[in-house]
Tab-separated table of C-alpha atoms in Angstrom:
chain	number	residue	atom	x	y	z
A	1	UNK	CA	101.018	104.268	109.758
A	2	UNK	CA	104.357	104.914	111.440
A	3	UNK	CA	105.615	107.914	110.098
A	4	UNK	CA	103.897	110.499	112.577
A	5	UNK	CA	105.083	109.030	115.435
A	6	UNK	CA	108.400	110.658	114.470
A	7	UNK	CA	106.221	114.562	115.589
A	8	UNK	CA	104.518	113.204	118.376
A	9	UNK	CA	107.670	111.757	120.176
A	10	UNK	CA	109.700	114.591	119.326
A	11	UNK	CA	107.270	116.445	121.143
A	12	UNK	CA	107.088	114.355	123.994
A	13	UNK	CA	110.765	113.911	123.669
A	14	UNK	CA	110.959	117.574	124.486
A	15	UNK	CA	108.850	117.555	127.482
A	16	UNK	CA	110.679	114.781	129.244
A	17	UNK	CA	114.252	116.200	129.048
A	18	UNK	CA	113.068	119.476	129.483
A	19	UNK	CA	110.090	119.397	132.202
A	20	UNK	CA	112.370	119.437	135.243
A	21	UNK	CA	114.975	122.361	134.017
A	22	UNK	CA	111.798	123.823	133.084
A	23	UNK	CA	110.039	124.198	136.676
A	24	UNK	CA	113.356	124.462	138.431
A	25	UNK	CA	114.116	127.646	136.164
A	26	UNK	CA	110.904	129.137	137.052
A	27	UNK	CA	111.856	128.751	140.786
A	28	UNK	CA	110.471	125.684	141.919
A	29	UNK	CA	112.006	123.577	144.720
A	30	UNK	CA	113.395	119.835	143.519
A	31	UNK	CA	111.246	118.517	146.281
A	32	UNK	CA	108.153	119.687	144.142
A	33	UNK	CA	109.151	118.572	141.136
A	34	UNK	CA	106.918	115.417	141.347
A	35	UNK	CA	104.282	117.913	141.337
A	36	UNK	CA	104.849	118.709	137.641
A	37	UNK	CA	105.322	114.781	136.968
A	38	UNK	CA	101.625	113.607	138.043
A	39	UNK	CA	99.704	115.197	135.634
A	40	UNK	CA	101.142	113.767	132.463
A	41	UNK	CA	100.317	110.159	133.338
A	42	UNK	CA	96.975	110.818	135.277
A	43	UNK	CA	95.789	112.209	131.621
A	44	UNK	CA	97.338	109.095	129.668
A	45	UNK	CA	95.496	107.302	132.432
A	46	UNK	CA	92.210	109.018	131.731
A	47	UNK	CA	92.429	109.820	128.007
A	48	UNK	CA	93.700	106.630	126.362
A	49	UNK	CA	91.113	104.314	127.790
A	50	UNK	CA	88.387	106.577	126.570
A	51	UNK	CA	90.185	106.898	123.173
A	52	UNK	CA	90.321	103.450	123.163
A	53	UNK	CA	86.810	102.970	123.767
A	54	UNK	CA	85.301	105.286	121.490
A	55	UNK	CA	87.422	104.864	118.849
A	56	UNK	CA	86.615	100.997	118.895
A	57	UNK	CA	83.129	101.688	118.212
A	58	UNK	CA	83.791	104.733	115.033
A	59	UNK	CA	83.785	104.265	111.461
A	60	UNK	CA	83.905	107.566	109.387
A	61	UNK	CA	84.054	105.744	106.098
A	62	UNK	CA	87.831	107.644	104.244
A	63	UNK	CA	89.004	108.905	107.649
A	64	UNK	CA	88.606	105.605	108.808
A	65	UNK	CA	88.766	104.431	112.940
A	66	UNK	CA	91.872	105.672	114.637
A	67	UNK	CA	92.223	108.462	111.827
A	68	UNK	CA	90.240	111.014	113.099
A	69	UNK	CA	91.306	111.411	116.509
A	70	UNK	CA	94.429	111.496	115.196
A	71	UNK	CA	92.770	114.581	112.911
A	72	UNK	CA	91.883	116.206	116.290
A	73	UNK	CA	94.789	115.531	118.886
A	74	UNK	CA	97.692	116.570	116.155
A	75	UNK	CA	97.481	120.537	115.716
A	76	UNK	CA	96.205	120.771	119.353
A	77	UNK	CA	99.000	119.222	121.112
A	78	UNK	CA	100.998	121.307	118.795
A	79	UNK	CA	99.398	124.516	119.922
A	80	UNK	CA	100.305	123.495	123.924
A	81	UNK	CA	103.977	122.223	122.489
A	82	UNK	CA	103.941	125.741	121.209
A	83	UNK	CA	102.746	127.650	124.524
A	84	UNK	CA	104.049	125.892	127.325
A	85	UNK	CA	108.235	127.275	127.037
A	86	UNK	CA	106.785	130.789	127.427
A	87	UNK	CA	106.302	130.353	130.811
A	88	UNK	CA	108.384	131.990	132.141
A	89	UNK	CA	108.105	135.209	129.847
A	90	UNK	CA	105.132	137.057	130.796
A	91	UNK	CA	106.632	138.394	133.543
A	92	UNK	CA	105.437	136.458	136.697
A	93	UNK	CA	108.660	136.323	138.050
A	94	UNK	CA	110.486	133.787	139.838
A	95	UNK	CA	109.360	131.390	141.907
A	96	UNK	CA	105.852	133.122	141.650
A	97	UNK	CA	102.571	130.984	142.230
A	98	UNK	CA	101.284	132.380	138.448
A	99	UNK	CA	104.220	131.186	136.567
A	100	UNK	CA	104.207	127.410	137.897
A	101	UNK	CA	100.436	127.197	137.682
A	102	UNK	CA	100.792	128.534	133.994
A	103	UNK	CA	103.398	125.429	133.021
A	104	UNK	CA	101.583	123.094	135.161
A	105	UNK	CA	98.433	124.232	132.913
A	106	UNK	CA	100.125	123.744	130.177
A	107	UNK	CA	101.823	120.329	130.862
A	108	UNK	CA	98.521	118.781	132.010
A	109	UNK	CA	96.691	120.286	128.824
A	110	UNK	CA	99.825	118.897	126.472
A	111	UNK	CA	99.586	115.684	128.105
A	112	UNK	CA	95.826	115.458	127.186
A	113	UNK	CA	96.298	116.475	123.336
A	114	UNK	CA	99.415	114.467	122.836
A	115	UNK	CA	97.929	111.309	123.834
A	116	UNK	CA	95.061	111.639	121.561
A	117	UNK	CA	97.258	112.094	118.924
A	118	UNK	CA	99.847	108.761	120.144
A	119	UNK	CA	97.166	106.468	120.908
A	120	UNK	CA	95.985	105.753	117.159
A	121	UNK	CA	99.472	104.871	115.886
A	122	UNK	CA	99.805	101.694	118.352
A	123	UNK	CA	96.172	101.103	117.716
A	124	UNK	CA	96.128	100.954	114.490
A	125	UNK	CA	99.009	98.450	114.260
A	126	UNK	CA	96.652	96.322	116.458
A	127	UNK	CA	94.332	96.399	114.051
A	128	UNK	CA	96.308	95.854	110.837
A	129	UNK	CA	99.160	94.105	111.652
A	130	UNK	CA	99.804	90.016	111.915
A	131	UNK	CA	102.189	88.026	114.458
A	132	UNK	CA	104.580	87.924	112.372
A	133	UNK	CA	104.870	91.258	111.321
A	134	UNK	CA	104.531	92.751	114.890
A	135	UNK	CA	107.889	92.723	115.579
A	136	UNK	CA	108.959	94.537	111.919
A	137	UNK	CA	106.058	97.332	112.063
A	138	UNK	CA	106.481	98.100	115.951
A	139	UNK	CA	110.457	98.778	115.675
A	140	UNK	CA	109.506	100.860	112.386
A	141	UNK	CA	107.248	103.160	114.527
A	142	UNK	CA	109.429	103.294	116.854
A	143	UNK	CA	112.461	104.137	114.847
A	144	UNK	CA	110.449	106.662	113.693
A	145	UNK	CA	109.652	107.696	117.144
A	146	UNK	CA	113.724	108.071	118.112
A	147	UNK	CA	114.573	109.969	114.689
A	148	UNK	CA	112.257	112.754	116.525
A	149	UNK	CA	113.664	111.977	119.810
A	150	UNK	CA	117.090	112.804	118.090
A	151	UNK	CA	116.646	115.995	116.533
A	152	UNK	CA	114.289	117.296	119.865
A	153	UNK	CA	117.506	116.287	122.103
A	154	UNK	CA	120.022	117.967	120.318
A	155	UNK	CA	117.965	121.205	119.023
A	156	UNK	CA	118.733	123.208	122.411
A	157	UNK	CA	122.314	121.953	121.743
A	158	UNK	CA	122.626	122.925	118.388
A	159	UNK	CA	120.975	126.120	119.019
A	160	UNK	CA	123.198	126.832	121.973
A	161	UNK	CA	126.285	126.137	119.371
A	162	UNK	CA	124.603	128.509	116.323
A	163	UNK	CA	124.454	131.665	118.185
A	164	UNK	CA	120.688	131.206	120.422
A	165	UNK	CA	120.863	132.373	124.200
A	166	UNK	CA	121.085	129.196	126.334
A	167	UNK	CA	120.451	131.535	129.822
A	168	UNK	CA	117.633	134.310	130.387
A	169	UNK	CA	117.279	136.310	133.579
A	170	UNK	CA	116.241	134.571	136.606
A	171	UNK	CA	112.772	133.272	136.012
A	172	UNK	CA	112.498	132.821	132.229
A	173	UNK	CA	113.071	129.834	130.152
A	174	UNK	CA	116.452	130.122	127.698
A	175	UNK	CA	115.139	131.018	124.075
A	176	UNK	CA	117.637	127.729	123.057
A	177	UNK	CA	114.538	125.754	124.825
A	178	UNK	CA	111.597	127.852	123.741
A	179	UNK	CA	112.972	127.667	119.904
A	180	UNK	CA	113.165	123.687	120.572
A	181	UNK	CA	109.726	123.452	121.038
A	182	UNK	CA	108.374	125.955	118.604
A	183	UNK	CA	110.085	123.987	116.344
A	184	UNK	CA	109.032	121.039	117.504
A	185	UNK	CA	105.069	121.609	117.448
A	186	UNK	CA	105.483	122.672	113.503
A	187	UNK	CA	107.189	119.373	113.170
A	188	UNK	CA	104.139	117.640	115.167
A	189	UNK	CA	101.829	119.102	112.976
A	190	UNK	CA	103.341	118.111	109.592
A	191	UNK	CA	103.837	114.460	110.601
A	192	UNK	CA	101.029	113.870	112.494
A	193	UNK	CA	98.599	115.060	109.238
A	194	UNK	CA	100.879	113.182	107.061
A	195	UNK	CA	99.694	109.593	108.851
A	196	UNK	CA	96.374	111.090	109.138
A	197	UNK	CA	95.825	112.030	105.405
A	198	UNK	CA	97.805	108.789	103.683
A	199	UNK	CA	96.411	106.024	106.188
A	200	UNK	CA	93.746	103.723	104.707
A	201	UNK	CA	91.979	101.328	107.480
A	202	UNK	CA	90.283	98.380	107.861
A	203	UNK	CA	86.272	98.990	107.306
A	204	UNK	CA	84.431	96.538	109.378
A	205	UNK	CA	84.047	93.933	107.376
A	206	UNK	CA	87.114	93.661	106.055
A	207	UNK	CA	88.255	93.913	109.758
A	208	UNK	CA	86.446	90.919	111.177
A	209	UNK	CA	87.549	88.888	108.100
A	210	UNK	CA	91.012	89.434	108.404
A	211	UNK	CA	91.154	88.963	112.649
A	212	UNK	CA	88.683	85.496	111.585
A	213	UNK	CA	86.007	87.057	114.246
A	214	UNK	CA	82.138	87.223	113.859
A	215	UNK	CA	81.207	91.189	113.000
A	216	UNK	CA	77.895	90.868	115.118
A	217	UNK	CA	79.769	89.386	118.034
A	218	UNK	CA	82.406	92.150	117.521
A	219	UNK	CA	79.807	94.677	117.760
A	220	UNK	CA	78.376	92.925	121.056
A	221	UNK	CA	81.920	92.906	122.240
A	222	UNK	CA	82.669	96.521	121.937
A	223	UNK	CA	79.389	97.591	123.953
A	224	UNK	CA	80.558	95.532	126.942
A	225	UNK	CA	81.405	97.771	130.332
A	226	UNK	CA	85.166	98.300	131.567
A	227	UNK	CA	84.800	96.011	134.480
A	228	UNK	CA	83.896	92.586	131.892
A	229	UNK	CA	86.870	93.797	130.064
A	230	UNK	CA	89.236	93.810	133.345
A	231	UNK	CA	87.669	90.108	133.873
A	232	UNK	CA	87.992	88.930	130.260
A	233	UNK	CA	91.170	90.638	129.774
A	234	UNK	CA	93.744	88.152	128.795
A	235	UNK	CA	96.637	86.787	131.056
A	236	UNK	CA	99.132	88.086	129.064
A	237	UNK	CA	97.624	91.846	130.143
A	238	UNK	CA	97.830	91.425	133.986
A	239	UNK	CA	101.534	89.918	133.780
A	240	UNK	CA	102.483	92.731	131.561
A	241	UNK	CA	101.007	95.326	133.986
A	242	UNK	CA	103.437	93.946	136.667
A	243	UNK	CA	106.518	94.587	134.160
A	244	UNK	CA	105.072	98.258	133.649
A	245	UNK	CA	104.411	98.868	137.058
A	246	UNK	CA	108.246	98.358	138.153
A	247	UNK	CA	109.759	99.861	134.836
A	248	UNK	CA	107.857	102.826	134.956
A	249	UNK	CA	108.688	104.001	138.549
A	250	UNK	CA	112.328	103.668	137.218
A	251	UNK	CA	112.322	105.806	134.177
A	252	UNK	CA	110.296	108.253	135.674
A	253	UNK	CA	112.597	108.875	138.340
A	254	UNK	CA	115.387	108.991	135.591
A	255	UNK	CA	113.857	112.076	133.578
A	256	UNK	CA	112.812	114.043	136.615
A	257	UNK	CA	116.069	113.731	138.560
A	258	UNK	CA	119.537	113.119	135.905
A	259	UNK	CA	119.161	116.555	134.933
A	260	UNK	CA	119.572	118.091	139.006
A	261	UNK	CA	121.971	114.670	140.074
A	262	UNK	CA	124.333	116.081	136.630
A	263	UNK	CA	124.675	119.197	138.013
A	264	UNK	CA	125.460	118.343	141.095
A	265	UNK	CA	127.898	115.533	140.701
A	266	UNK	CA	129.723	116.829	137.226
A	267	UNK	CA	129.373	120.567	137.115
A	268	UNK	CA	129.192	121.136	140.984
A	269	UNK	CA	125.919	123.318	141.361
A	270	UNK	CA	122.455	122.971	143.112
A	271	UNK	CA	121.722	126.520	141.612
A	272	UNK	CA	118.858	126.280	138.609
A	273	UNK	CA	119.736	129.825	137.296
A	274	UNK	CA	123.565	129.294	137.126
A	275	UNK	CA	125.244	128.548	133.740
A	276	UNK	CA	126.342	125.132	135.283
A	277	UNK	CA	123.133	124.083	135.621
A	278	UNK	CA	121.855	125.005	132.857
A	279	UNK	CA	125.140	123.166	130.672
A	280	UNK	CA	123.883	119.858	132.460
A	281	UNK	CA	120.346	120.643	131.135
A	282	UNK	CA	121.845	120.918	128.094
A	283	UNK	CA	124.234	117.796	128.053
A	284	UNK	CA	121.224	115.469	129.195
A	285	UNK	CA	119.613	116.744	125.752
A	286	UNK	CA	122.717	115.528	124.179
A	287	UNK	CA	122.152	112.102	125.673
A	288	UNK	CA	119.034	111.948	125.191
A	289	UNK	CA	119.921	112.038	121.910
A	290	UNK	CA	122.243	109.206	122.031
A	291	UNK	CA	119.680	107.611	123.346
A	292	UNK	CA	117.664	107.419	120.831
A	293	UNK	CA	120.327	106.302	118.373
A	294	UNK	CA	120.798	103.698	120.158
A	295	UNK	CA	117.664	102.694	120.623
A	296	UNK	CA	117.234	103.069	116.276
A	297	UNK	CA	119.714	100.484	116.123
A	298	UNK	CA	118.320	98.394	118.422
A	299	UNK	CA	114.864	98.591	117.122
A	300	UNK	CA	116.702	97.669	113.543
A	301	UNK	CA	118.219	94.562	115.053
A	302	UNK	CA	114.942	93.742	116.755
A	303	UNK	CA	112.867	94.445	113.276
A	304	UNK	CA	114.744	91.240	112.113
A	305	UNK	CA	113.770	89.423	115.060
A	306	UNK	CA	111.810	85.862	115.356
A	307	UNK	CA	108.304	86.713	117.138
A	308	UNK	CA	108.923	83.928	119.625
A	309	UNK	CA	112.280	85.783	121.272
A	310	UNK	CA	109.531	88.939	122.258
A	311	UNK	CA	110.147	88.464	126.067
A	312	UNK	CA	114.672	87.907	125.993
A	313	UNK	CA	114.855	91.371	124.110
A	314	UNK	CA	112.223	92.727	126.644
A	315	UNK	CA	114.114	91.575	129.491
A	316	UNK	CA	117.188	92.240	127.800
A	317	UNK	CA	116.683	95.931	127.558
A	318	UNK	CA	115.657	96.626	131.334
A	319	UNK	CA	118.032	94.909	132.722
A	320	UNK	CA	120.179	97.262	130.168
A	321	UNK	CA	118.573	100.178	132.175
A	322	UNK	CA	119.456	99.314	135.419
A	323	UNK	CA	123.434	99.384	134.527
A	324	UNK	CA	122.970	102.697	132.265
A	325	UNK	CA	120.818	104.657	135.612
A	326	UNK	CA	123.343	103.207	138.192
A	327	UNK	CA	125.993	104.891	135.868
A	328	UNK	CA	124.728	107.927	135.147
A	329	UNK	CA	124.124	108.473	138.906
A	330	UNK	CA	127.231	108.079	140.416
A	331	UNK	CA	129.926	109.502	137.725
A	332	UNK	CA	131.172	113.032	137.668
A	333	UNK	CA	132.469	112.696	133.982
A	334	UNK	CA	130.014	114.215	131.680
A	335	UNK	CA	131.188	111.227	128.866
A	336	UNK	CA	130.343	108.521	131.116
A	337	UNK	CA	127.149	109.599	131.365
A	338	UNK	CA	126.851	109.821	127.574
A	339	UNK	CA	128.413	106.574	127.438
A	340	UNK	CA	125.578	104.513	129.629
A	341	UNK	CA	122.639	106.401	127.288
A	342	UNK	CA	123.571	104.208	124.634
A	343	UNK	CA	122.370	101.326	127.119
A	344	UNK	CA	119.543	103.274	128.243
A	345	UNK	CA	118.249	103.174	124.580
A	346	UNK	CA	118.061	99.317	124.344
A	347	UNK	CA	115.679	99.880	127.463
A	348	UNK	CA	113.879	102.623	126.639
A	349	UNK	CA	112.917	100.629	123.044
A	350	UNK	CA	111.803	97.617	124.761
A	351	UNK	CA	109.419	99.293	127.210
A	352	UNK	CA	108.158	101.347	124.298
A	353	UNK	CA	107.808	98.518	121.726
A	354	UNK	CA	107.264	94.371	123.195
A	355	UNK	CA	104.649	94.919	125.699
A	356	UNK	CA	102.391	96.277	123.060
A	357	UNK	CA	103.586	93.607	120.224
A	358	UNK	CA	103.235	90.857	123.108
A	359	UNK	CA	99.359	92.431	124.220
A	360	UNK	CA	98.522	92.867	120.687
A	361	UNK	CA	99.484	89.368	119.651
A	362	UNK	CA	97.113	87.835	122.702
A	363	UNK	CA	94.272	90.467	122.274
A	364	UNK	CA	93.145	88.152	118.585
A	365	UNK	CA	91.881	91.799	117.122
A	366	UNK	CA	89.143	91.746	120.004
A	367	UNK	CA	88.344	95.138	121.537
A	368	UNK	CA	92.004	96.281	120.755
A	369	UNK	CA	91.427	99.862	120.931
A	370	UNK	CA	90.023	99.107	124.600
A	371	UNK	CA	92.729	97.332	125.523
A	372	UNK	CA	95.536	99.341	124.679
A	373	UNK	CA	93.746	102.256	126.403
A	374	UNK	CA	93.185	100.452	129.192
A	375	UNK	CA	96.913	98.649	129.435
A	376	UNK	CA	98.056	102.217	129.106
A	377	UNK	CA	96.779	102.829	132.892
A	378	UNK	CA	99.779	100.085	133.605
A	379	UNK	CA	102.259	102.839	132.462
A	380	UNK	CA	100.410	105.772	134.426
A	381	UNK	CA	99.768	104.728	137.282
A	382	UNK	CA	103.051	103.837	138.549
A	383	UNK	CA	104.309	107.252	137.523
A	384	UNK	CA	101.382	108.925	139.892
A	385	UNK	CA	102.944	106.910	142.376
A	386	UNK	CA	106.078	107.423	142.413
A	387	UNK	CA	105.636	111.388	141.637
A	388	UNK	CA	103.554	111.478	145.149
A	389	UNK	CA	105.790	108.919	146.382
A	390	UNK	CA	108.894	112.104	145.851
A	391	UNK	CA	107.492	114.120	148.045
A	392	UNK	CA	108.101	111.934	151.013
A	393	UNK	CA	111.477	110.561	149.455
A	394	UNK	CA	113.467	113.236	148.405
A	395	UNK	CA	113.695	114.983	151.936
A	396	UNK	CA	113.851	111.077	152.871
A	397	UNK	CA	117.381	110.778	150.555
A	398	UNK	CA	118.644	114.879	152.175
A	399	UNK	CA	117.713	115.944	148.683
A	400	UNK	CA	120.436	113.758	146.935
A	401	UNK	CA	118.652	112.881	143.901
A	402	UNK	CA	121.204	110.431	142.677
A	403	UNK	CA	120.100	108.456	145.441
A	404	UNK	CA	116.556	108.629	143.744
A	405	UNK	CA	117.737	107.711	140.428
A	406	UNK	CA	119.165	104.278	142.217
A	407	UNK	CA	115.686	103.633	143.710
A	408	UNK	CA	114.125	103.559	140.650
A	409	UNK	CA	116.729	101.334	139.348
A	410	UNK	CA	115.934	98.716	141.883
A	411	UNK	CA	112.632	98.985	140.547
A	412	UNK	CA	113.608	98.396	136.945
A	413	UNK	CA	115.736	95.441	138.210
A	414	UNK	CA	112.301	93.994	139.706
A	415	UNK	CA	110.488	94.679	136.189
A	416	UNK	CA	113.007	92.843	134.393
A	417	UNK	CA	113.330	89.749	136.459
A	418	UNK	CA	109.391	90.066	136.306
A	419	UNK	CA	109.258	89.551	132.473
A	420	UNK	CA	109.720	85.695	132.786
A	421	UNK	CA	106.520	85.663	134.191
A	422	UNK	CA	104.859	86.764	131.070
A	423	UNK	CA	102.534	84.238	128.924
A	424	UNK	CA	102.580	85.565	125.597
A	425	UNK	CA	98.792	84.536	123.835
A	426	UNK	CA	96.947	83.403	126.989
């Protein structure tokens, strides 16, 4: 049930230390770069809740509930993870309209395929998975998730270091990134089917057995509209959505903007095409990478975890965050930077791992599918916001995008101090 999220976060992964560097290789200003950032979420914020919704309602007997979207979302995110590096190489040239409308394309269309192909994994832990397990089987997926995060951070790296181009005339993406996620979609592919194919679910019966609900109610349940689930939603839900709403603006801010505030502050350029640049592009990869270590012990230590400490790891980790973003915007030494990623793991696992054990463990198997879709809006929407919300702030800030990565830190800072709110069950 875990094991594919190692492909689909590798992709991902990919896309979120690579998105920016991306667009600003193929010529496009920093102050449009929160352009390229709206799409993503406004498909999780569309797709998931319809996933959620649909899949709620399907049985297809082997393949199960969550399976078969799974089936469907897997090889064609891999196809977009495959496409979308090239887009730079069919000579548009730089900074022309047909070469950012091609990645945009290509980002929104990745963002639609990958989240079919995440949402089963946490859905299907809804549905199988008891309180006191949550904690064990959510760190497993995610360790799974930051063993892909790993090898996508360092594969432009590594590359780089056996021999691959890490620059390309002006305009084109480096073949150290477009061999990253070439590599990457085969990986997606492999994984994802691998969950897909060896995943045995819940039929219905069994289902409402083992959540202790009525199967005709259930089925009464599921056909309710999206506006009864809002009001029926439980309390835990709403409380969470404040968390996400702060956290989100924060960490989005931190993958669109480390990459340019790196260069500016360490290797002393503002120039996409220069070799500096591209070296910071490179080194955020790297900690990315710690990252993810970091957060695979953390989720280890957590795995171990009583169910009842949920909200002091939560809290724990974004307040984590904060320090780690503060850091990494204001150095100019390359290893401090490195150094605060392993404290941006711990966050970066509890915003990806105890809001959905917490929800889960309230929802009482009812319309979980739904649910998840819908809380899923909670990590969207704030990312929408704050990528329209660049526009106005970057020429705000003189273009000093350190000073962005702090603003979203203050945010974070809100989110965690906004945890304590949360009513686990109700």
């Amino acid at each position: 049930m875990t094991f594919g999220f190692f492909g689909v976060n590798m992709a991902f992964s990919l896309q979120g230390a690579n998105m920016s560097r991306i667009a600003q290789t193929l010529g496009a200003d920093p102050n449009q770069l929160g352009f390229f950032f709206v799409s993503p979420p406004l498909m999780g914020m569309v797709v998931q809740p319809i996933l959620g919704r649909m899949s709620d309602k399907t049985w297809m007997g082997r393949f199960g509930r969550r399976m078969p979207y799974l089936l469907i979302g897997t090889p064609l995110a891999a196809i977009v993870t495959f496409l979308l590096p090239f887009s730079g190489s069919f000579g548009f040239g730089y900074g022309s309209l047909a070469a950012l409308i091609y990645m945009a394309t290509a980002v929104c269309l990745m963002d639609v395929f990958s989240n079919i192909a995440m949402a089963p994994f946490r859905m299907v832990l809804g549905d199988t998975v008891n309180d006191k397990q949550k904690n064990f089987a959510f760190a497993c997926q995610q360790i799974f998730a930051y063993a892909g995060g790993i090898l996508a951070a360092l594969l432009p790296y590594v590359l780089t270091q056996l021999g691959v181009p890490n620059t390309a005339e002006k305009g084109v993406v480096p073949q150290s990134v477009i061999w990253s996620f070439m590599i990457s979609a085969v990986l997606l592919v492999i994984s994802g089917l691998f969950t897909a194919l060896r995943t045995k679910e819940y039929d219905p019966e069994t289902y409402a057995r083992y959540h202790g609900v009525d199967l005709r109610a259930k089925a009464e349940a599921e056909n309710v509209g999206t506006l009864t689930l809002f009001k029926n939603a439980p309390r835990a839900f709403w409380e969470l959505s404040v968390v996400q709403f702060f956290s989100w603006i924060g960490i989005m801010y931190t993958w669109t903007y480390a990459t340019g505030a790196m260069a500016k502050n360490i290797w002393g350029t503002t120039d996409p095409t220069s070799a500096g640049y591209q070296d910071a592009g490179n080194w955020y990869s790297v900690m990315t990478a710690v990252l993810s270590i970091s957060a695979l012990i953390f989720g280890i230590l957590y795995s171990r975890s009583d169910a009842g400490h949920r909200k002091r790891w939560y809290a724990f980790g974004l307040f984590c965050d904060v320090v780690a973003i503060v850091a990494v915007a204001t150095t100019q030494n390359k290893w401090v930077a490195l150094a605060a990623f392993v404290l941006y793991g711990f966050g970066n696992f509890a915003i990806n791992t105890m809001p959905f054990a917490i929800l889960t463990s309230s929802l009482k198997g009812k319309n979980v599918g739904s649910y998840l879709g819908l809380f899923n809006i909670a990590v969207c929407l704030p990312q929408i916001i704050g990528s329209v919300a660049g526009f106005f702030l970057v020429p705000a800030f003189g273009g000093n995008l350190s000073y962005m990565m702090l603003f979203g830190a203050v945010f974070i800072l809100i989110g965690a101090v906004s945890v304590y709110t949360v009513r686990e069950g109700r």
